[in-house]
């Protein structure tokens, strides 16, 4: 047992030192066990003070006795529950825009306000998909309120359905993971997608993200240990490899080969990002058929979707949509995914979103986009030039119900070792339609990057990137701006994807824009 300096120290959490397993904290209720504890000589006979005990002077003999006491406590059924001091340090990365929207700022505050010392805040290891992470739950108003340890032991192992027993999901924690046998994830990518999407004012939804740090030892005990246990099956081979890599990294942070990506500079904390995901997964209509397999194949399949084909059709918007649908439906799987009732406005909305996806994924070196595009149903309408949206039907008579895309899964980006499939398969080539506002914003970003302006400096300084990773973002941003400017100068771009044109493509107006 270990404790403070005095001969008698009052505690209600103490440590059992077991030679094979190290030191573990236990909260012990010792009612009805006074004589048992005294008989082993580990405690002073007058040490019982409510739910607390006083420890005798610590000796090796006491440690051995304490181990036996723990075994006996188990045998008589007294409660001994493992606890770990898991606390979070939240870091809000400065945005690339002058000021965050109120909704984004409120979400950041909510993430940073999560209290891991609260007995109704539980954390579970991710037990599905291919990369390790953690889910954070609010247990208030449920049967598990005030019982986070019980919840974590009994419920975390059921995986994604653990949220069914909680009041709500507070956040997902994602850290970088790039072992030889693991899938690839890179936490700074989630932050950069968030900030870059706000800078470009995208219509596509990208989750708010903040940086978070947890003590290495506590996270290893509370999350990684259970993650190793729950993922130990043949069907979760890659996920289990991820948890093994996590355990390796946190057991000896200074020796870990990728420590820069997951360990704080002082070596004491694991770092990653907090975010929340929402929406439902698209089928072939947006993600493509994926029939050509992972990698280049499915990224080329993505370019055979109706909105992508329409984007590359040099006709007025409404005619380009008809052509895109006809070409896409030549594939049997795609024909099933595109009902005859699909509206031109929906295809036009997707066209605009695809331009945003391709621009973001090219600049931020995305390796795993296809199959990871989600959606939410929203009512959309305009008042003046302002776009409004709502999950419920508004009073506005002109509102249109559409699927609005969400990019939840962005963490396989930015890292120098990742494949840039958008760039590699030429997704930016041969566009004929674009929103004039997006064009101006991307060319402005490219100009900042060329001049090593404030946005370029922020990319280099604020996201824990290597010099090569930051320079790659800057260079690719310049390339995207240059390619689109060349299309504009050649007269190949129709600027007809403004909000009003997208919602009423049959009346789309082609705007003039200074290239």
Short mmCIF file of C-alpha atoms in Angstrom, two decimals:
data_model
loop_
_atom_site.label_atom_id
_atom_site.label_comp_id
_atom_site.label_asym_id
_atom_site.label_seq_id
_atom_site.Cartn_x
_atom_site.Cartn_y
_atom_site.Cartn_z
CA UNK A 1 0.00 0.00 0.00
CA UNK A 2 1.15 3.54 -0.65
CA UNK A 3 0.11 6.75 1.04
CA UNK A 4 1.26 10.13 2.34
CA UNK A 5 4.06 11.01 4.74
CA UNK A 6 2.34 10.83 8.13
CA UNK A 7 2.20 7.64 10.20
CA UNK A 8 -1.61 7.73 10.16
CA UNK A 9 -3.25 9.25 7.07
CA UNK A 10 -7.02 9.36 6.62
CA UNK A 11 -8.10 8.20 3.14
CA UNK A 12 -10.99 6.50 1.45
CA UNK A 13 -9.08 5.63 -1.69
CA UNK A 14 -5.91 3.59 -1.30
CA UNK A 15 -3.60 1.63 -3.56
CA UNK A 16 -3.00 -2.11 -3.70
CA UNK A 17 0.47 -2.92 -4.99
CA UNK A 18 0.47 -6.32 -6.65
CA UNK A 19 3.88 -7.40 -8.01
CA UNK A 20 2.58 -8.72 -11.34
CA UNK A 21 0.07 -5.97 -12.08
CA UNK A 22 1.40 -2.75 -10.64
CA UNK A 23 -0.47 -0.25 -8.49
CA UNK A 24 -4.27 -0.01 -8.64
CA UNK A 25 -6.59 2.36 -6.73
CA UNK A 26 -9.58 0.89 -4.89
CA UNK A 27 -12.44 2.57 -3.08
CA UNK A 28 -13.41 0.20 -0.27
CA UNK A 29 -16.44 0.15 1.98
CA UNK A 30 -15.18 -1.42 5.21
CA UNK A 31 -18.34 -1.63 7.28
CA UNK A 32 -18.54 -5.06 8.92
CA UNK A 33 -14.86 -5.71 8.09
CA UNK A 34 -13.10 -3.98 11.01
CA UNK A 35 -12.03 -7.16 12.77
CA UNK A 36 -10.86 -8.74 9.53
CA UNK A 37 -8.71 -5.72 8.66
CA UNK A 38 -7.26 -5.54 12.16
CA UNK A 39 -6.46 -9.24 12.19
CA UNK A 40 -4.11 -8.74 9.24
CA UNK A 41 -2.31 -5.90 11.01
CA UNK A 42 -2.70 -3.51 8.11
CA UNK A 43 -4.75 -0.95 10.01
CA UNK A 44 -4.67 0.68 13.42
CA UNK A 45 -7.51 -0.62 15.64
CA UNK A 46 -8.90 2.90 16.08
CA UNK A 47 -8.61 3.76 12.38
CA UNK A 48 -12.28 3.33 11.47
CA UNK A 49 -13.75 6.81 10.94
CA UNK A 50 -17.04 6.59 9.09
CA UNK A 51 -16.20 5.28 5.64
CA UNK A 52 -12.49 6.05 6.03
CA UNK A 53 -9.48 4.20 7.41
CA UNK A 54 -6.08 5.19 8.76
CA UNK A 55 -3.02 3.41 7.47
CA UNK A 56 -0.21 2.13 9.66
CA UNK A 57 3.40 2.95 8.79
CA UNK A 58 4.09 1.52 5.34
CA UNK A 59 6.43 -1.47 5.14
CA UNK A 60 6.97 -4.27 2.65
CA UNK A 61 5.25 -6.60 5.13
CA UNK A 62 2.21 -4.28 5.14
CA UNK A 63 2.07 -4.40 1.35
CA UNK A 64 1.93 -8.19 1.41
CA UNK A 65 -0.75 -8.08 4.11
CA UNK A 66 -2.73 -5.55 2.09
CA UNK A 67 -2.77 -7.89 -0.89
CA UNK A 68 -4.24 -10.58 1.32
CA UNK A 69 -6.76 -8.11 2.76
CA UNK A 70 -7.95 -7.34 -0.75
CA UNK A 71 -8.42 -11.03 -1.52
CA UNK A 72 -10.39 -11.47 1.68
CA UNK A 73 -12.53 -8.42 0.98
CA UNK A 74 -13.41 -9.96 -2.36
CA UNK A 75 -14.21 -13.29 -0.78
CA UNK A 76 -16.75 -11.83 1.64
CA UNK A 77 -18.42 -9.83 -1.10
CA UNK A 78 -17.54 -6.32 0.02
CA UNK A 79 -17.53 -3.67 -2.69
CA UNK A 80 -14.15 -2.76 -4.18
CA UNK A 81 -14.33 -0.74 -7.34
CA UNK A 82 -11.47 0.43 -9.48
CA UNK A 83 -11.29 4.18 -9.92
CA UNK A 84 -8.90 6.31 -11.91
CA UNK A 85 -8.34 10.04 -11.76
CA UNK A 86 -9.27 10.77 -15.38
CA UNK A 87 -9.30 14.51 -15.90
CA UNK A 88 -9.37 16.43 -19.16
CA UNK A 89 -7.52 19.48 -20.37
CA UNK A 90 -9.46 21.14 -23.19
CA UNK A 91 -7.73 23.36 -25.75
CA UNK A 92 -9.65 25.56 -28.18
CA UNK A 93 -7.57 26.03 -31.31
CA UNK A 94 -7.80 29.54 -32.74
CA UNK A 95 -10.11 29.48 -35.79
CA UNK A 96 -9.09 30.56 -39.29
CA UNK A 97 -11.99 33.03 -39.37
CA UNK A 98 -12.14 36.24 -37.34
CA UNK A 99 -14.99 35.02 -35.16
CA UNK A 100 -16.82 31.73 -34.76
CA UNK A 101 -20.55 31.51 -35.32
CA UNK A 102 -22.46 31.48 -32.00
CA UNK A 103 -23.51 27.86 -32.50
CA UNK A 104 -19.94 26.69 -33.05
CA UNK A 105 -18.68 28.61 -30.03
CA UNK A 106 -21.41 27.07 -27.85
CA UNK A 107 -20.48 23.56 -28.98
CA UNK A 108 -16.82 24.18 -28.17
CA UNK A 109 -17.82 25.40 -24.71
CA UNK A 110 -19.95 22.29 -24.18
CA UNK A 111 -17.05 19.98 -25.02
CA UNK A 112 -14.68 21.87 -22.75
CA UNK A 113 -17.26 21.80 -19.96
CA UNK A 114 -17.41 18.01 -19.71
CA UNK A 115 -16.54 17.03 -16.13
CA UNK A 116 -14.89 13.62 -15.96
CA UNK A 117 -14.89 13.69 -12.15
CA UNK A 118 -18.70 13.72 -12.21
CA UNK A 119 -20.06 10.33 -11.15
CA UNK A 120 -22.62 10.56 -13.97
CA UNK A 121 -20.07 11.07 -16.75
CA UNK A 122 -18.94 7.73 -18.20
CA UNK A 123 -16.32 6.90 -20.82
CA UNK A 124 -16.32 3.74 -22.95
CA UNK A 125 -13.74 2.40 -25.40
CA UNK A 126 -14.89 2.10 -29.01
CA UNK A 127 -15.60 -1.56 -29.78
CA UNK A 128 -16.57 -1.35 -33.46
CA UNK A 129 -15.09 -0.08 -36.73
CA UNK A 130 -11.31 -0.20 -37.19
CA UNK A 131 -9.70 2.49 -35.04
CA UNK A 132 -9.58 2.97 -31.25
CA UNK A 133 -11.35 5.89 -29.62
CA UNK A 134 -13.68 6.66 -26.73
CA UNK A 135 -17.35 7.56 -26.28
CA UNK A 136 -18.37 9.90 -23.46
CA UNK A 137 -21.87 9.59 -22.01
CA UNK A 138 -24.15 11.60 -19.73
CA UNK A 139 -25.88 9.24 -17.26
CA UNK A 140 -28.11 11.76 -15.49
CA UNK A 141 -31.83 10.89 -15.26
CA UNK A 142 -31.07 7.24 -16.08
CA UNK A 143 -30.84 4.12 -13.91
CA UNK A 144 -27.05 4.63 -13.98
CA UNK A 145 -27.01 8.15 -12.57
CA UNK A 146 -24.14 8.52 -10.11
CA UNK A 147 -22.85 5.04 -11.05
CA UNK A 148 -20.35 5.60 -13.82
CA UNK A 149 -18.09 2.75 -12.68
CA UNK A 150 -20.97 0.28 -12.71
CA UNK A 151 -22.04 1.52 -16.14
CA UNK A 152 -18.53 1.22 -17.55
CA UNK A 153 -18.17 -2.34 -16.27
CA UNK A 154 -21.60 -3.59 -17.28
CA UNK A 155 -22.54 -1.56 -20.36
CA UNK A 156 -19.44 -0.38 -22.24
CA UNK A 157 -18.82 -3.88 -23.57
CA UNK A 158 -22.04 -3.83 -25.64
CA UNK A 159 -20.45 -1.29 -27.98
CA UNK A 160 -22.51 1.29 -29.83
CA UNK A 161 -25.68 0.28 -28.00
CA UNK A 162 -24.16 1.63 -24.77
CA UNK A 163 -25.67 4.99 -25.76
CA UNK A 164 -29.13 3.42 -25.43
CA UNK A 165 -28.57 3.16 -21.67
CA UNK A 166 -27.32 6.74 -21.35
CA UNK A 167 -29.19 10.00 -21.45
CA UNK A 168 -27.06 11.25 -24.33
CA UNK A 169 -23.68 11.06 -25.98
CA UNK A 170 -21.55 14.03 -24.94
CA UNK A 171 -18.60 13.54 -27.27
CA UNK A 172 -16.37 11.17 -29.18
CA UNK A 173 -12.65 11.28 -28.42
CA UNK A 174 -10.37 10.46 -31.34
CA UNK A 175 -6.59 10.32 -31.17
CA UNK A 176 -4.09 9.66 -33.93
CA UNK A 177 -3.19 6.03 -34.63
CA UNK A 178 -0.78 4.93 -37.35
CA UNK A 179 0.78 1.60 -36.41
CA UNK A 180 1.99 -0.93 -38.94
CA UNK A 181 -1.04 -3.20 -38.40
CA UNK A 182 -3.66 -0.52 -37.66
CA UNK A 183 -5.94 1.68 -39.71
CA UNK A 184 -4.79 5.26 -40.18
CA UNK A 185 -6.21 8.17 -38.19
CA UNK A 186 -4.73 11.63 -37.63
CA UNK A 187 -6.42 13.88 -35.07
CA UNK A 188 -5.30 17.27 -36.50
CA UNK A 189 -7.28 16.50 -39.66
CA UNK A 190 -10.59 16.76 -37.78
CA UNK A 191 -9.62 20.22 -36.50
CA UNK A 192 -8.49 21.38 -39.92
CA UNK A 193 -11.67 20.19 -41.66
CA UNK A 194 -13.71 22.06 -39.05
CA UNK A 195 -11.76 25.30 -39.38
CA UNK A 196 -11.27 25.14 -43.16
CA UNK A 197 -14.98 24.49 -43.76
CA UNK A 198 -15.85 27.61 -41.75
CA UNK A 199 -13.28 29.65 -43.64
CA UNK A 200 -14.73 28.55 -46.99
CA UNK A 201 -18.31 28.94 -45.66
CA UNK A 202 -19.30 25.51 -46.91
CA UNK A 203 -22.90 24.38 -47.10
CA UNK A 204 -21.79 20.86 -46.32
CA UNK A 205 -21.81 20.14 -42.58
CA UNK A 206 -18.52 19.46 -40.74
CA UNK A 207 -18.52 18.76 -36.97
CA UNK A 208 -17.13 21.20 -34.43
CA UNK A 209 -13.92 19.87 -32.85
CA UNK A 210 -11.67 20.85 -29.94
CA UNK A 211 -8.35 19.45 -28.78
CA UNK A 212 -8.37 17.43 -25.54
CA UNK A 213 -5.69 15.84 -23.34
CA UNK A 214 -5.95 13.03 -20.77
CA UNK A 215 -3.33 11.72 -18.31
CA UNK A 216 -1.54 8.78 -19.93
CA UNK A 217 -1.74 6.38 -16.99
CA UNK A 218 -5.39 7.07 -16.19
CA UNK A 219 -6.53 6.77 -19.81
CA UNK A 220 -4.58 3.57 -20.22
CA UNK A 221 -6.27 2.02 -17.19
CA UNK A 222 -9.78 3.39 -17.71
CA UNK A 223 -10.12 3.10 -21.50
CA UNK A 224 -7.29 1.17 -23.16
CA UNK A 225 -7.43 -1.83 -20.82
CA UNK A 226 -11.15 -2.45 -21.40
CA UNK A 227 -10.70 -1.69 -25.10
CA UNK A 228 -8.12 -4.47 -25.38
CA UNK A 229 -10.45 -6.87 -23.62
CA UNK A 230 -13.63 -6.05 -25.55
CA UNK A 231 -11.96 -6.07 -28.99
CA UNK A 232 -10.21 -9.42 -28.58
CA UNK A 233 -12.02 -11.34 -31.32
CA UNK A 234 -11.35 -12.45 -34.90
CA UNK A 235 -13.97 -10.11 -36.35
CA UNK A 236 -12.26 -7.10 -34.76
CA UNK A 237 -8.68 -7.88 -35.78
CA UNK A 238 -7.77 -4.38 -36.97
CA UNK A 239 -9.49 -2.64 -34.06
CA UNK A 240 -7.73 -4.95 -31.59
CA UNK A 241 -4.42 -4.14 -33.28
CA UNK A 242 -5.24 -0.49 -32.69
CA UNK A 243 -5.85 -1.04 -28.98
CA UNK A 244 -2.62 -3.04 -28.75
CA UNK A 245 -0.78 -0.16 -30.39
CA UNK A 246 -2.40 2.25 -27.91
CA UNK A 247 -1.26 0.12 -24.99
CA UNK A 248 2.25 0.00 -26.41
CA UNK A 249 2.32 3.79 -26.85
CA UNK A 250 0.99 4.63 -23.40
CA UNK A 251 3.07 2.07 -21.53
CA UNK A 252 6.27 3.86 -22.56
CA UNK A 253 5.50 7.19 -24.30
CA UNK A 254 9.11 8.39 -24.79
CA UNK A 255 9.99 5.20 -26.67
CA UNK A 256 6.96 5.22 -28.95
CA UNK A 257 7.92 5.90 -32.57
CA UNK A 258 4.91 8.17 -33.30
CA UNK A 259 4.85 9.94 -29.93
CA UNK A 260 4.64 13.40 -31.56
CA UNK A 261 1.24 12.46 -32.95
CA UNK A 262 -0.40 11.34 -29.70
CA UNK A 263 1.69 12.38 -26.67
CA UNK A 264 1.99 15.90 -25.24
CA UNK A 265 5.41 17.53 -25.24
CA UNK A 266 5.86 16.87 -21.51
CA UNK A 267 5.19 13.16 -22.05
CA UNK A 268 2.37 13.12 -19.49
CA UNK A 269 -0.79 13.30 -21.61
CA UNK A 270 -2.51 11.62 -24.53
CA UNK A 271 -4.01 14.16 -26.91
CA UNK A 272 -6.67 14.03 -29.59
CA UNK A 273 -9.94 15.74 -30.44
CA UNK A 274 -13.50 15.81 -29.12
CA UNK A 275 -16.40 15.99 -31.56
CA UNK A 276 -19.90 14.66 -32.17
CA UNK A 277 -21.14 12.88 -35.27
CA UNK A 278 -24.66 12.93 -36.67
CA UNK A 279 -26.56 11.78 -39.72
CA UNK A 280 -27.14 8.66 -41.78
CA UNK A 281 -24.92 7.00 -44.38
CA UNK A 282 -25.66 7.63 -48.05
CA UNK A 283 -25.87 4.73 -50.47
CA UNK A 284 -24.54 4.64 -54.06
CA UNK A 285 -26.42 7.82 -55.03
CA UNK A 286 -23.65 9.91 -53.40
CA UNK A 287 -20.95 7.52 -52.12
CA UNK A 288 -20.84 5.69 -55.46
CA UNK A 289 -21.23 1.97 -56.12
CA UNK A 290 -17.73 1.14 -54.76
CA UNK A 291 -17.78 -1.90 -57.04
CA UNK A 292 -14.17 -1.33 -58.12
CA UNK A 293 -12.75 -1.87 -54.64
CA UNK A 294 -10.90 0.29 -52.13
CA UNK A 295 -8.41 2.92 -53.27
CA UNK A 296 -8.34 4.38 -56.76
CA UNK A 297 -11.23 2.16 -57.89
CA UNK A 298 -13.94 3.39 -55.54
CA UNK A 299 -12.75 6.97 -55.93
CA UNK A 300 -13.32 6.68 -59.67
CA UNK A 301 -16.73 5.07 -59.00
CA UNK A 302 -17.58 8.17 -56.95
CA UNK A 303 -17.08 10.22 -60.10
CA UNK A 304 -19.83 8.22 -61.84
CA UNK A 305 -22.58 9.49 -59.53
CA UNK A 306 -25.29 11.68 -61.06
CA UNK A 307 -24.18 14.96 -59.40
CA UNK A 308 -20.54 14.39 -60.34
CA UNK A 309 -21.43 13.61 -63.95
CA UNK A 310 -23.68 16.68 -64.08
CA UNK A 311 -20.84 18.80 -62.69
CA UNK A 312 -18.76 17.80 -65.72
CA UNK A 313 -21.50 18.40 -68.28
CA UNK A 314 -21.17 21.64 -70.26
CA UNK A 315 -24.86 22.48 -70.46
CA UNK A 316 -27.18 24.86 -68.57
CA UNK A 317 -27.76 23.60 -65.04
CA UNK A 318 -31.18 22.02 -65.52
CA UNK A 319 -30.02 20.19 -68.65
CA UNK A 320 -26.78 19.08 -67.01
CA UNK A 321 -28.82 17.50 -64.20
CA UNK A 322 -30.96 15.53 -66.67
CA UNK A 323 -27.82 14.34 -68.45
CA UNK A 324 -26.10 13.38 -65.20
CA UNK A 325 -29.07 11.30 -64.05
CA UNK A 326 -29.32 9.53 -67.40
CA UNK A 327 -25.61 8.64 -67.45
CA UNK A 328 -25.61 7.45 -63.83
CA UNK A 329 -28.69 5.26 -64.29
CA UNK A 330 -26.91 3.27 -66.96
CA UNK A 331 -25.46 1.37 -63.98
CA UNK A 332 -28.01 -1.04 -62.46
CA UNK A 333 -27.04 -0.38 -58.83
CA UNK A 334 -27.11 3.36 -59.41
CA UNK A 335 -30.49 3.18 -61.14
CA UNK A 336 -31.96 1.53 -58.02
CA UNK A 337 -30.47 4.26 -55.81
CA UNK A 338 -31.87 7.12 -57.92
CA UNK A 339 -35.70 7.03 -57.95
CA UNK A 340 -37.60 8.76 -60.72
CA UNK A 341 -39.03 11.12 -58.11
CA UNK A 342 -35.67 12.63 -57.19
CA UNK A 343 -35.85 16.39 -57.56
CA UNK A 344 -33.55 18.52 -59.74
CA UNK A 345 -32.92 20.69 -56.66
CA UNK A 346 -31.55 17.67 -54.80
CA UNK A 347 -29.09 16.86 -57.58
CA UNK A 348 -28.07 20.52 -57.85
CA UNK A 349 -27.52 20.66 -54.07
CA UNK A 350 -25.32 17.57 -54.29
CA UNK A 351 -23.37 19.12 -57.18
CA UNK A 352 -22.45 22.08 -55.02
CA UNK A 353 -21.56 19.84 -52.07
CA UNK A 354 -19.29 17.73 -54.26
CA UNK A 355 -17.30 20.82 -55.24
CA UNK A 356 -16.78 21.51 -51.53
CA UNK A 357 -15.87 17.90 -50.73
CA UNK A 358 -13.32 17.72 -53.54
CA UNK A 359 -11.72 21.04 -52.62
CA UNK A 360 -11.42 20.13 -48.92
CA UNK A 361 -10.23 16.59 -49.60
CA UNK A 362 -7.63 17.72 -52.13
CA UNK A 363 -6.16 20.39 -49.87
CA UNK A 364 -6.31 18.22 -46.74
CA UNK A 365 -5.05 15.00 -48.36
CA UNK A 366 -8.03 12.77 -47.56
CA UNK A 367 -7.43 9.03 -47.83
CA UNK A 368 -10.81 7.61 -46.76
CA UNK A 369 -13.72 9.68 -48.03
CA UNK A 370 -15.68 7.23 -50.16
CA UNK A 371 -18.29 5.38 -48.13
CA UNK A 372 -18.02 7.99 -45.39
CA UNK A 373 -20.40 10.68 -46.63
CA UNK A 374 -23.54 11.04 -44.50
CA UNK A 375 -26.72 13.11 -44.66
CA UNK A 376 -29.48 14.77 -42.66
CA UNK A 377 -32.93 15.74 -43.93
CA UNK A 378 -33.41 19.50 -43.79
CA UNK A 379 -35.95 22.08 -44.94
CA UNK A 380 -34.17 24.83 -46.89
CA UNK A 381 -35.35 28.29 -47.91
CA UNK A 382 -33.98 31.76 -48.54
CA UNK A 383 -34.87 35.17 -47.16
CA UNK A 384 -33.16 37.79 -49.25
CA UNK A 385 -29.74 36.30 -49.93
CA UNK A 386 -29.60 34.39 -46.63
CA UNK A 387 -30.00 30.61 -46.61
CA UNK A 388 -32.00 29.10 -43.75
CA UNK A 389 -32.47 25.47 -42.81
CA UNK A 390 -34.47 23.54 -40.24
CA UNK A 391 -35.12 19.88 -39.38
CA UNK A 392 -38.85 20.67 -39.08
CA UNK A 393 -41.09 22.23 -41.71
CA UNK A 394 -41.09 26.04 -41.45
CA UNK A 395 -43.85 28.50 -42.24
CA UNK A 396 -42.00 29.63 -45.37
CA UNK A 397 -44.05 28.44 -48.35
CA UNK A 398 -40.97 28.20 -50.56
CA UNK A 399 -39.10 25.73 -48.31
CA UNK A 400 -37.69 22.63 -49.99
CA UNK A 401 -36.88 19.37 -48.18
CA UNK A 402 -33.49 17.99 -49.20
CA UNK A 403 -30.76 15.67 -48.00
CA UNK A 404 -27.91 17.84 -46.71
CA UNK A 405 -24.53 16.12 -46.61
CA UNK A 406 -22.38 15.72 -43.50
CA UNK A 407 -18.65 14.96 -43.41
CA UNK A 408 -18.34 13.26 -40.03
CA UNK A 409 -15.29 11.10 -40.61
CA UNK A 410 -12.33 13.29 -41.54
CA UNK A 411 -9.44 11.91 -39.51
CA UNK A 412 -7.73 10.01 -42.35
CA UNK A 413 -6.33 13.21 -43.79
CA UNK A 414 -3.35 15.61 -43.74
CA UNK A 415 -0.66 13.10 -42.67
CA UNK A 416 2.21 12.92 -45.16
CA UNK A 417 1.97 9.14 -45.55
CA UNK A 418 -1.70 9.17 -46.60
CA UNK A 419 -2.86 8.79 -50.19
CA UNK A 420 -4.57 11.85 -51.67
CA UNK A 421 -7.23 10.08 -53.72
CA UNK A 422 -9.10 13.22 -54.78
CA UNK A 423 -5.92 14.59 -56.30
CA UNK A 424 -4.65 11.25 -57.59
CA UNK A 425 -7.85 10.40 -59.47
CA UNK A 426 -8.33 13.89 -60.92
CA UNK A 427 -11.55 14.82 -59.14
CA UNK A 428 -10.96 18.52 -59.74
CA UNK A 429 -10.71 18.05 -63.51
CA UNK A 430 -13.28 19.11 -66.10
CA UNK A 431 -15.75 20.97 -63.89
CA UNK A 432 -18.29 23.14 -65.69
CA UNK A 433 -20.40 24.38 -62.74
CA UNK A 434 -19.48 26.22 -59.53
CA UNK A 435 -20.81 28.64 -56.93
CA UNK A 436 -19.29 32.10 -57.54
CA UNK A 437 -18.90 32.76 -53.81
CA UNK A 438 -16.98 29.52 -53.25
CA UNK A 439 -14.76 30.36 -56.22
CA UNK A 440 -13.87 33.74 -54.74
CA UNK A 441 -13.14 32.25 -51.32
CA UNK A 442 -10.88 29.49 -52.62
CA UNK A 443 -8.90 31.85 -54.85
CA UNK A 444 -8.53 34.22 -51.88
CA UNK A 445 -7.22 31.34 -49.77
CA UNK A 446 -4.76 30.42 -52.52
CA UNK A 447 -3.52 34.02 -52.60
CA UNK A 448 -2.94 33.96 -48.82
CA UNK A 449 -1.02 30.72 -49.17
CA UNK A 450 1.12 32.13 -52.01
CA UNK A 451 2.05 35.14 -49.88
CA UNK A 452 2.56 33.09 -46.69
CA UNK A 453 -0.20 35.16 -45.15
CA UNK A 454 -1.91 34.80 -41.76
CA UNK A 455 -3.89 31.69 -42.73
CA UNK A 456 -0.74 29.95 -43.97
CA UNK A 457 1.02 30.89 -40.73
CA UNK A 458 -1.86 29.55 -38.64
CA UNK A 459 -1.74 26.24 -40.51
CA UNK A 460 1.97 25.98 -39.76
CA UNK A 461 1.69 26.90 -36.08
CA UNK A 462 -1.64 25.81 -34.58
CA UNK A 463 -2.28 22.18 -35.47
CA UNK A 464 0.75 20.19 -34.26
CA UNK A 465 1.80 19.39 -37.81
CA UNK A 466 5.23 18.56 -39.12
CA UNK A 467 6.80 21.13 -41.43
CA UNK A 468 6.12 18.84 -44.38
CA UNK A 469 2.45 18.36 -43.49
CA UNK A 470 1.85 22.10 -43.15
CA UNK A 471 3.73 22.91 -46.36
CA UNK A 472 1.72 20.26 -48.20
CA UNK A 473 -1.56 21.94 -47.23
CA UNK A 474 -0.28 25.32 -48.40
CA UNK A 475 1.03 23.97 -51.70
CA UNK A 476 -2.15 22.03 -52.49
CA UNK A 477 -4.28 25.07 -51.68
CA UNK A 478 -2.29 27.07 -54.22
CA UNK A 479 -2.70 24.28 -56.80
CA UNK A 480 -6.50 24.13 -56.33
CA UNK A 481 -6.82 27.90 -56.73
CA UNK A 482 -4.61 27.87 -59.82
CA UNK A 483 -6.53 25.05 -61.50
CA UNK A 484 -9.91 26.67 -60.93
CA UNK A 485 -8.63 30.06 -62.10
CA UNK A 486 -7.39 28.46 -65.31
CA UNK A 487 -10.85 26.93 -65.87
CA UNK A 488 -12.41 30.33 -65.31
CA UNK A 489 -10.02 32.12 -67.68
CA UNK A 490 -10.73 29.49 -70.33
CA UNK A 491 -14.45 30.24 -70.05
CA UNK A 492 -15.16 26.65 -68.97
CA UNK A 493 -16.90 27.45 -65.67
CA UNK A 494 -20.58 28.35 -65.41
CA UNK A 495 -21.14 30.16 -62.11
CA UNK A 496 -24.65 28.81 -61.59
CA UNK A 497 -24.52 27.02 -58.22
CA UNK A 498 -25.51 29.94 -56.01
CA UNK A 499 -28.15 29.11 -53.39
CA UNK A 500 -31.04 30.55 -55.38
CA UNK A 501 -30.03 28.67 -58.53
CA UNK A 502 -29.55 25.39 -56.68
CA UNK A 503 -32.99 25.53 -55.05
CA UNK A 504 -34.60 26.42 -58.40
CA UNK A 505 -32.31 24.93 -61.07
CA UNK A 506 -34.87 25.40 -63.85
CA UNK A 507 -34.46 29.15 -63.30
CA UNK A 508 -30.72 29.12 -62.62
CA UNK A 509 -28.81 32.29 -63.41
CA UNK A 510 -25.23 32.10 -64.65
CA UNK A 511 -23.39 34.89 -62.85
CA UNK A 512 -20.31 36.68 -64.11
CA UNK A 513 -17.22 36.56 -61.93
CA UNK A 514 -13.83 38.24 -62.18
CA UNK A 515 -11.38 35.37 -62.58
#
